[in-house]
Amino acid sequence: MTSPVPVDSADDPRLTDYVRLTDVHLRRSLEAVHGLFVAEGELVIRRAIGAGYPVRSLLITSDRLAALADLAGGCPGPVYVVAPEIAQRLTGYRVHRGALASMQRLPLPPVGEVIRGARRLVVLEDIVDHTNVGAIFRCVAALGFDAVVLAPRCADPLYRRSVRVSMGAVFAVPYARLEDWQEGLARIRAAGFRLLALTPAADAVPIGEAVAGAHALPGAGVPADGAPLALLLGTEGDGLSARWRDQADLSVRIPLSGEVDSLNVASAAAIACYLLVGRADG
């Protein structure tokens, strides 16, 4: 049983792991140096612990300590208790859920290990918004895709906001990061995957037609034989790069009506994954 440790100053060095959580640039540096990430809320913290991430420490606001006594009591690291106003001064925002945990990162597996045996992948090219990354992981977990592969410049799935939006799905979905943006897709294709580029471009095939089999020719995209699929998703502003689109087996689009020319990448991912999941099962 861990005994809570009251802390009455936001400047206490024991709380360094939680400083300025809304400062993305600072957090990138601090978390990289110390190999940590921050999980927020009881559910997400429990999922991180269940996934095998070691706990460095737990931070609980005093008004939530009684409700979170079970979580605090089972924590293997120190449990710091602070007043809500101290938590806000420390982190830079109001800690609504009353609990934060500093977790130790685990080494990322290589791409080959993550895609081995997978049938459905989502591959993210330079998606920089942490909310979108977290939402895509949640959709991947919910719709039965097997893994996520990230381009080198893609946002960190273990950044606090990504973890929170994913509701802990980042702990359940295997993922890896490509070392080479230019040639990384070739390795995925060599493992037997058909590459589908999701784009709003007018010359792309409507995804419904592709799923229905209109383009299920050998080597031409959504296969009729249930071969492995990799769905490529591009950055928020420009979408997929021309290089990645050119390397894809087929470009597909979600037909839109009215004057809307594109969807948020996380929304588009959910629609595409839903449509593809049944087809990929053959």
Coordinates of C-alpha atoms in Angstrom, one line a residue:
M1 CA 0.0 0.0 0.0
T2 CA 1.5 3.3 -1.1
S3 CA 1.0 6.3 1.3
P4 CA 0.1 9.6 -0.3
V5 CA 2.7 12.3 -0.1
P6 CA 1.3 15.9 0.3
V7 CA 3.0 18.5 -1.7
D8 CA 2.2 22.2 -1.3
S9 CA 4.3 23.9 -4.0
A10 CA 4.2 23.7 -7.8
D11 CA 7.9 24.3 -7.8
D12 CA 8.7 21.1 -5.9
P13 CA 11.3 19.2 -7.9
R14 CA 9.5 15.9 -7.2
L15 CA 6.7 17.2 -9.6
T16 CA 9.0 18.0 -12.5
D17 CA 7.5 15.2 -14.7
Y18 CA 4.2 17.1 -14.7
V19 CA 5.4 20.7 -15.4
R20 CA 3.7 22.7 -18.1
L21 CA 1.8 19.9 -19.8
T22 CA 0.3 22.2 -22.4
D23 CA 3.7 23.4 -23.7
V24 CA 4.3 21.0 -26.6
H25 CA 7.9 22.0 -27.3
L26 CA 8.9 21.7 -23.6
R27 CA 7.2 18.4 -23.2
R28 CA 8.8 16.9 -26.3
S29 CA 12.2 17.8 -24.9
L30 CA 11.5 16.7 -21.3
E31 CA 9.8 13.5 -22.2
A32 CA 12.5 12.5 -24.6
V33 CA 15.2 13.1 -22.1
H34 CA 13.6 11.2 -19.3
G35 CA 11.8 8.6 -21.5
L36 CA 8.4 9.3 -20.0
F37 CA 4.9 10.1 -20.9
V38 CA 1.9 11.3 -18.9
A39 CA -1.4 9.5 -18.7
E40 CA -4.5 11.4 -17.6
G41 CA -7.6 10.0 -15.8
E42 CA -8.2 6.8 -13.9
L43 CA -9.3 4.7 -16.9
V44 CA -6.4 5.7 -19.1
I45 CA -3.9 5.2 -16.2
R46 CA -5.2 1.8 -15.5
R47 CA -5.0 0.8 -19.1
A48 CA -1.4 2.0 -19.3
I49 CA -0.5 0.0 -16.2
G50 CA -2.3 -3.0 -17.7
A51 CA -0.3 -2.7 -20.9
G52 CA 2.9 -3.0 -18.9
Y53 CA 4.2 0.6 -18.7
P54 CA 6.1 1.2 -15.5
V55 CA 4.7 3.9 -13.2
R56 CA 7.2 6.6 -12.2
S57 CA 4.7 8.5 -10.0
L58 CA 1.1 9.4 -9.6
L59 CA -0.3 12.9 -9.1
I60 CA -3.8 13.3 -7.5
T61 CA -5.7 16.4 -6.6
S62 CA -6.8 16.5 -2.9
D63 CA -10.5 16.8 -3.8
R64 CA -10.3 13.5 -5.8
L65 CA -8.1 11.5 -3.4
A66 CA -11.0 9.7 -1.6
A67 CA -12.6 8.7 -4.9
L68 CA -9.3 7.5 -6.3
A69 CA -8.1 5.7 -3.2
D70 CA -8.0 2.3 -4.9
L71 CA -5.8 3.7 -7.7
A72 CA -3.5 5.5 -5.3
G73 CA -3.3 2.5 -3.0
G74 CA -2.2 0.1 -5.8
C75 CA 0.4 2.5 -7.3
P76 CA 3.9 1.0 -7.2
G77 CA 5.5 4.5 -7.3
P78 CA 5.1 7.6 -5.1
V79 CA 1.7 9.2 -5.0
Y80 CA 1.8 13.0 -4.7
V81 CA -1.3 14.8 -3.5
V82 CA -1.7 18.5 -4.3
A83 CA -4.5 21.1 -4.1
P84 CA -6.4 21.6 -7.4
E85 CA -5.0 25.2 -7.7
I86 CA -1.4 23.8 -7.3
A87 CA -2.1 21.2 -10.0
Q88 CA -3.4 23.9 -12.3
R89 CA -0.3 26.1 -11.7
L90 CA 2.0 23.2 -12.3
T91 CA 0.4 21.7 -15.4
G92 CA -1.0 24.9 -17.0
Y93 CA -4.6 23.7 -17.1
R94 CA -7.4 22.6 -14.7
V95 CA -6.9 18.9 -14.1
H96 CA -10.6 17.9 -14.3
R97 CA -10.1 14.2 -13.9
G98 CA -8.0 14.6 -10.8
A99 CA -5.3 12.1 -11.6
L100 CA -2.1 12.2 -13.7
A101 CA 0.5 9.5 -13.9
S102 CA 4.1 9.7 -15.1
M103 CA 4.8 6.5 -17.0
Q104 CA 8.1 5.1 -18.3
R105 CA 8.1 4.5 -22.1
L106 CA 8.9 1.1 -23.5
P107 CA 11.2 0.6 -26.6
L108 CA 9.3 0.8 -29.9
P109 CA 9.4 -2.5 -31.9
P110 CA 10.7 -2.4 -35.4
V111 CA 8.3 -2.0 -38.3
G112 CA 8.9 -5.6 -39.5
E113 CA 7.8 -7.0 -36.1
V114 CA 4.6 -4.9 -36.0
I115 CA 3.4 -5.7 -39.5
R116 CA 4.3 -9.4 -39.4
G117 CA 1.1 -11.4 -39.4
A118 CA -1.1 -8.3 -39.7
R119 CA -3.9 -8.1 -42.3
R120 CA -4.9 -4.4 -42.0
L121 CA -2.7 -1.5 -41.3
V122 CA -3.1 2.3 -41.1
V123 CA 0.0 4.2 -42.1
L124 CA 0.2 7.9 -41.1
E125 CA 2.3 10.4 -43.0
D126 CA 3.3 13.4 -41.0
I127 CA 0.0 13.9 -39.1
V128 CA 1.1 16.5 -36.6
D129 CA -2.1 17.1 -34.5
H130 CA -2.0 14.9 -31.4
T131 CA -5.8 14.9 -31.2
N132 CA -6.1 13.4 -34.7
V133 CA -3.4 10.8 -33.9
G134 CA -5.3 9.7 -30.8
A135 CA -8.6 9.6 -32.6
I136 CA -7.2 7.5 -35.4
F137 CA -5.7 5.0 -32.9
R138 CA -9.1 4.8 -31.2
C139 CA -10.8 4.1 -34.6
V140 CA -8.1 1.5 -35.5
A141 CA -8.8 -0.3 -32.2
A142 CA -12.6 -0.1 -32.5
L143 CA -12.8 -1.3 -36.1
G144 CA -10.4 -4.2 -35.9
F145 CA -7.3 -3.0 -37.8
D146 CA -4.2 -4.6 -36.5
A147 CA -1.5 -2.0 -36.3
V148 CA -0.4 1.6 -37.1
V149 CA 2.8 2.6 -38.8
L150 CA 4.0 6.2 -38.4
A151 CA 6.2 8.3 -40.7
P152 CA 9.3 9.8 -39.0
R153 CA 7.7 13.2 -38.5
C154 CA 4.3 12.0 -37.3
A155 CA 3.1 13.2 -33.9
D156 CA 3.8 11.2 -30.8
P157 CA 1.0 8.7 -29.9
L158 CA 2.1 8.9 -26.3
Y159 CA 1.7 12.6 -25.9
R160 CA -0.8 13.3 -23.2
R161 CA -3.5 14.6 -25.6
S162 CA -3.1 11.7 -27.9
V163 CA -3.4 9.2 -25.1
R164 CA -6.5 10.9 -23.7
V165 CA -8.4 11.2 -27.0
S166 CA -7.6 7.6 -27.8
M167 CA -9.0 6.5 -24.4
G168 CA -5.9 4.4 -24.0
A169 CA -6.1 2.7 -27.4
V170 CA -2.5 3.7 -28.0
F171 CA -1.6 1.1 -25.4
A172 CA -3.6 -1.7 -27.1
V173 CA -2.7 -1.1 -30.8
P174 CA 0.8 -2.2 -31.9
Y175 CA 2.7 0.6 -33.7
A176 CA 6.1 1.4 -35.0
R177 CA 7.8 4.3 -36.7
L178 CA 9.4 4.2 -40.1
E179 CA 13.1 5.2 -40.2
D180 CA 12.9 6.2 -43.9
W181 CA 10.1 8.4 -45.2
Q182 CA 11.1 8.0 -48.9
E183 CA 11.5 4.3 -49.0
G184 CA 9.4 3.1 -46.1
L185 CA 6.4 2.1 -48.1
A186 CA 8.4 -0.2 -50.2
R187 CA 9.1 -2.3 -47.2
I188 CA 5.4 -2.5 -46.3
R189 CA 4.6 -3.6 -49.9
A190 CA 7.4 -6.1 -49.8
A191 CA 5.6 -7.7 -46.9
G192 CA 2.6 -8.4 -49.1
F193 CA 0.4 -5.4 -48.4
R194 CA -1.7 -3.5 -51.0
L195 CA -1.3 0.2 -50.5
L196 CA -4.4 2.4 -50.6
A197 CA -4.0 6.1 -50.5
L198 CA -6.9 8.0 -49.1
T199 CA -7.2 11.4 -50.7
P200 CA -10.0 13.9 -51.6
A201 CA -8.5 14.2 -55.1
A202 CA -11.2 14.1 -57.9
D203 CA -9.2 11.5 -59.9
A204 CA -9.3 9.0 -57.0
V205 CA -11.7 6.0 -57.1
P206 CA -14.7 6.3 -54.9
I207 CA -14.0 4.0 -52.0
G208 CA -17.3 2.3 -52.2
E209 CA -16.6 1.2 -55.8
A210 CA -13.2 -0.1 -54.7
V211 CA -14.7 -2.0 -51.8
A212 CA -17.4 -3.4 -54.1
G213 CA -14.8 -5.0 -56.3
A214 CA -14.8 -2.7 -59.3
H215 CA -11.1 -2.3 -59.0
A216 CA -10.2 -5.6 -57.4
L217 CA -7.8 -6.6 -60.3
P218 CA -4.5 -8.2 -59.5
G219 CA -2.2 -5.5 -58.0
A220 CA -4.8 -2.8 -58.4
G221 CA -5.9 -1.9 -54.9
V222 CA -8.7 -3.5 -52.8
P223 CA -8.2 -7.2 -53.5
A224 CA -10.9 -9.7 -53.9
D225 CA -8.8 -12.4 -52.3
G226 CA -8.5 -10.8 -48.8
A227 CA -4.8 -9.9 -49.2
P228 CA -3.4 -7.6 -46.6
L229 CA -4.3 -3.9 -46.9
A230 CA -2.4 -0.8 -45.8
L231 CA -4.5 2.5 -45.7
L232 CA -2.3 5.6 -46.1
L233 CA -3.4 8.8 -44.5
G234 CA -1.8 12.2 -45.1
T235 CA -1.1 15.3 -43.1
E236 CA -3.9 17.7 -42.0
G237 CA -3.1 20.5 -44.4
D238 CA -1.9 19.0 -47.7
G239 CA -2.9 15.4 -47.4
L240 CA -0.7 12.7 -48.7
S241 CA 2.5 13.7 -50.5
A242 CA 2.8 13.2 -54.2
R243 CA 5.5 10.7 -53.5
W244 CA 3.4 8.5 -51.3
R245 CA 0.4 8.7 -53.6
D246 CA 2.6 7.6 -56.5
Q247 CA 3.8 4.6 -54.5
A248 CA 0.2 3.5 -53.7
D249 CA -1.5 0.7 -55.6
L250 CA -4.7 2.7 -55.7
S251 CA -6.0 6.2 -54.7
V252 CA -9.4 6.1 -53.1
R253 CA -11.7 9.0 -52.0
I254 CA -14.8 9.4 -49.9
P255 CA -17.5 11.1 -52.1
L256 CA -18.7 14.3 -50.6
S257 CA -21.7 16.5 -51.3
G258 CA -22.3 20.2 -51.2
E259 CA -19.3 22.6 -51.0
V260 CA -17.3 20.5 -48.5
D261 CA -14.1 19.4 -50.2
S262 CA -12.6 17.3 -47.5
L263 CA -13.1 15.7 -44.1
N264 CA -11.0 15.9 -40.9
V265 CA -8.4 13.1 -41.3
A266 CA -9.7 11.3 -38.2
S267 CA -13.2 11.3 -39.5
A268 CA -12.1 10.1 -42.9
A269 CA -10.0 7.4 -41.3
A270 CA -13.1 6.1 -39.4
I271 CA -15.2 6.0 -42.5
A272 CA -12.5 4.3 -44.6
C273 CA -11.6 1.7 -41.9
Y274 CA -15.3 0.8 -41.5
L275 CA -15.7 0.3 -45.2
L276 CA -12.5 -1.7 -45.6
V277 CA -12.6 -3.9 -42.5
G278 CA -15.2 -6.3 -43.9
R279 CA -13.5 -6.5 -47.3
A280 CA -10.1 -7.2 -45.9
D281 CA -11.6 -10.3 -44.2
G282 CA -12.4 -11.7 -47.6

